[in-house]
PDB file of C-alpha atoms in Angstrom:
ATOM      1  CA  UNK A   1      25.652 128.252 -63.753  1.00 59.00           C
ATOM      2  CA  UNK A   2      25.007 126.204 -66.873  1.00 82.00           C
ATOM      3  CA  UNK A   3      21.616 124.894 -67.930  1.00 92.00           C
ATOM      4  CA  UNK A   4      20.236 122.139 -65.673  1.00 94.00           C
ATOM      5  CA  UNK A   5      19.895 118.882 -67.626  1.00 95.00           C
ATOM      6  CA  UNK A   6      19.340 116.203 -64.956  1.00 97.00           C
ATOM      7  CA  UNK A   7      18.853 115.710 -61.242  1.00 97.00           C
ATOM      8  CA  UNK A   8      21.782 113.944 -59.589  1.00 97.00           C
ATOM      9  CA  UNK A   9      19.478 111.847 -57.397  1.00 97.00           C
ATOM     10  CA  UNK A  10      17.875 110.381 -60.527  1.00 98.00           C
ATOM     11  CA  UNK A  11      21.162 108.808 -61.689  1.00 98.00           C
ATOM     12  CA  UNK A  12      22.391 106.208 -59.185  1.00 97.00           C
ATOM     13  CA  UNK A  13      26.056 105.146 -59.114  1.00 96.00           C
ATOM     14  CA  UNK A  14      26.721 102.756 -61.995  1.00 96.00           C
ATOM     15  CA  UNK A  15      23.747 104.087 -63.970  1.00 97.00           C
ATOM     16  CA  UNK A  16      23.211 106.490 -66.860  1.00 98.00           C
ATOM     17  CA  UNK A  17      20.512 108.613 -68.449  1.00 98.00           C
ATOM     18  CA  UNK A  18      19.992 110.207 -71.835  1.00 97.00           C
ATOM     19  CA  UNK A  19      19.279 113.940 -72.036  1.00 97.00           C
ATOM     20  CA  UNK A  20      18.126 115.901 -75.074  1.00 94.00           C
ATOM     21  CA  UNK A  21      19.734 119.259 -75.707  1.00 91.00           C
ATOM     22  CA  UNK A  22      18.073 122.302 -77.236  1.00 88.00           C
ATOM     23  CA  UNK A  23      20.083 121.901 -80.452  1.00 90.00           C
ATOM     24  CA  UNK A  24      18.627 118.413 -81.021  1.00 92.00           C
ATOM     25  CA  UNK A  25      21.654 116.427 -79.862  1.00 93.00           C
ATOM     26  CA  UNK A  26      21.393 113.737 -77.230  1.00 97.00           C
ATOM     27  CA  UNK A  27      23.998 113.187 -74.555  1.00 97.00           C
ATOM     28  CA  UNK A  28      24.497 110.392 -72.062  1.00 98.00           C
ATOM     29  CA  UNK A  29      25.129 111.332 -68.454  1.00 98.00           C
ATOM     30  CA  UNK A  30      26.926 108.660 -66.434  1.00 98.00           C
ATOM     31  CA  UNK A  31      27.361 108.275 -62.688  1.00 98.00           C
ATOM     32  CA  UNK A  32      30.706 106.556 -62.344  1.00 97.00           C
ATOM     33  CA  UNK A  33      31.653 105.999 -58.700  1.00 91.00           C
ATOM     34  CA  UNK A  34      29.627 109.035 -57.585  1.00 94.00           C
ATOM     35  CA  UNK A  35      31.119 111.383 -60.199  1.00 97.00           C
ATOM     36  CA  UNK A  36      29.188 112.560 -63.240  1.00 98.00           C
ATOM     37  CA  UNK A  37      30.451 112.516 -66.836  1.00 98.00           C
ATOM     38  CA  UNK A  38      28.794 113.060 -70.204  1.00 98.00           C
ATOM     39  CA  UNK A  39      29.450 112.118 -73.821  1.00 98.00           C
ATOM     40  CA  UNK A  40      27.383 112.479 -76.968  1.00 97.00           C
ATOM     41  CA  UNK A  41      24.935 109.636 -77.504  1.00 98.00           C
ATOM     42  CA  UNK A  42      26.615 108.744 -80.800  1.00 97.00           C
ATOM     43  CA  UNK A  43      29.288 106.126 -81.402  1.00 97.00           C
ATOM     44  CA  UNK A  44      31.864 107.536 -83.858  1.00 96.00           C
ATOM     45  CA  UNK A  45      31.933 104.188 -85.678  1.00 95.00           C
ATOM     46  CA  UNK A  46      28.438 104.023 -87.186  1.00 95.00           C
ATOM     47  CA  UNK A  47      26.336 106.267 -84.967  1.00 96.00           C
ATOM     48  CA  UNK A  48      25.189 103.647 -82.475  1.00 97.00           C
ATOM     49  CA  UNK A  49      23.339 104.886 -79.363  1.00 98.00           C
ATOM     50  CA  UNK A  50      25.932 104.751 -76.587  1.00 98.00           C
ATOM     51  CA  UNK A  51      23.217 105.458 -74.022  1.00 97.00           C
ATOM     52  CA  UNK A  52      21.751 102.031 -74.751  1.00 97.00           C
ATOM     53  CA  UNK A  53      25.093 100.318 -74.145  1.00 97.00           C
ATOM     54  CA  UNK A  54      26.128  98.416 -71.055  1.00 97.00           C
ATOM     55  CA  UNK A  55      28.234 100.109 -68.407  1.00 97.00           C
ATOM     56  CA  UNK A  56      31.140  98.169 -66.952  1.00 95.00           C
ATOM     57  CA  UNK A  57      32.743 100.306 -64.278  1.00 95.00           C
ATOM     58  CA  UNK A  58      33.725 103.518 -66.047  1.00 96.00           C
ATOM     59  CA  UNK A  59      33.424 101.984 -69.517  1.00 98.00           C
ATOM     60  CA  UNK A  60      30.419 101.932 -71.843  1.00 98.00           C
ATOM     61  CA  UNK A  61      30.081  99.423 -74.680  1.00 98.00           C
ATOM     62  CA  UNK A  62      28.315 100.431 -77.899  1.00 98.00           C
ATOM     63  CA  UNK A  63      25.356  98.089 -78.371  1.00 97.00           C
ATOM     64  CA  UNK A  64      25.834  97.893 -82.144  1.00 97.00           C
ATOM     65  CA  UNK A  65      29.417  96.697 -82.620  1.00 96.00           C
ATOM     66  CA  UNK A  66      31.001  96.472 -79.179  1.00 97.00           C
ATOM     67  CA  UNK A  67      33.280  99.486 -79.303  1.00 97.00           C
ATOM     68  CA  UNK A  68      34.314 100.436 -75.762  1.00 98.00           C
ATOM     69  CA  UNK A  69      34.641 103.978 -74.460  1.00 98.00           C
ATOM     70  CA  UNK A  70      36.135 105.438 -71.302  1.00 98.00           C
ATOM     71  CA  UNK A  71      33.235 107.330 -69.740  1.00 97.00           C
ATOM     72  CA  UNK A  72      35.526 109.912 -68.122  1.00 97.00           C
ATOM     73  CA  UNK A  73      37.315 111.005 -71.300  1.00 97.00           C
ATOM     74  CA  UNK A  74      35.316 109.628 -74.240  1.00 97.00           C
ATOM     75  CA  UNK A  75      38.443 107.795 -75.434  1.00 98.00           C
ATOM     76  CA  UNK A  76      37.834 104.622 -77.408  1.00 98.00           C
ATOM     77  CA  UNK A  77      39.567 101.731 -75.680  1.00 97.00           C
ATOM     78  CA  UNK A  78      39.629  99.147 -78.475  1.00 95.00           C
ATOM     79  CA  UNK A  79      39.983 101.539 -81.455  1.00 95.00           C
ATOM     80  CA  UNK A  80      42.409 104.277 -80.326  1.00 94.00           C
ATOM     81  CA  UNK A  81      41.713 107.680 -81.825  1.00 95.00           C
ATOM     82  CA  UNK A  82      38.025 106.964 -82.544  1.00 96.00           C
ATOM     83  CA  UNK A  83      36.733 108.875 -79.556  1.00 98.00           C
ATOM     84  CA  UNK A  84      33.220 109.789 -78.487  1.00 98.00           C
ATOM     85  CA  UNK A  85      32.714 113.508 -77.965  1.00 97.00           C
ATOM     86  CA  UNK A  86      33.042 114.459 -74.309  1.00 97.00           C
ATOM     87  CA  UNK A  87      30.524 117.021 -73.064  1.00 96.00           C
ATOM     88  CA  UNK A  88      31.485 119.546 -70.405  1.00 96.00           C
ATOM     89  CA  UNK A  89      29.187 119.330 -67.407  1.00 97.00           C
ATOM     90  CA  UNK A  90      29.272 120.356 -63.761  1.00 97.00           C
ATOM     91  CA  UNK A  91      27.247 119.546 -60.666  1.00 96.00           C
ATOM     92  CA  UNK A  92      25.570 122.383 -58.797  1.00 95.00           C
ATOM     93  CA  UNK A  93      22.853 122.296 -56.156  1.00 95.00           C
ATOM     94  CA  UNK A  94      21.955 118.665 -56.859  1.00 96.00           C
ATOM     95  CA  UNK A  95      21.728 119.084 -60.629  1.00 97.00           C
ATOM     96  CA  UNK A  96      23.952 118.063 -63.530  1.00 97.00           C
ATOM     97  CA  UNK A  97      24.438 121.227 -65.591  1.00 96.00           C
ATOM     98  CA  UNK A  98      25.642 121.754 -69.133  1.00 95.00           C
ATOM     99  CA  UNK A  99      28.708 124.014 -69.189  1.00 89.00           C
ATOM    100  CA  UNK A 100      29.607 126.449 -71.919  1.00 65.00           C
TER     101      UNK A 100
END
């Protein structure tokens, strides 16, 4: 099992949380329709904090310049190819765990 990074019950559907990793990076964990996804908390455009952006369904909008990202894949919707880094996670025993 990977390292536990969040409790599932703390992230309601349609909500997100920011988690700090041991290497100093921050990731955003999203609950999209009861499924959990994670991307780095850095917009590839100018480094905006994606975890502070608004969620709209399974999309998050960067609060700095409005770039939109698919939460499930990290793909940028309005600037194809400028993707946020997807983080591999799993859910085990009520916890979101970092894989790998």
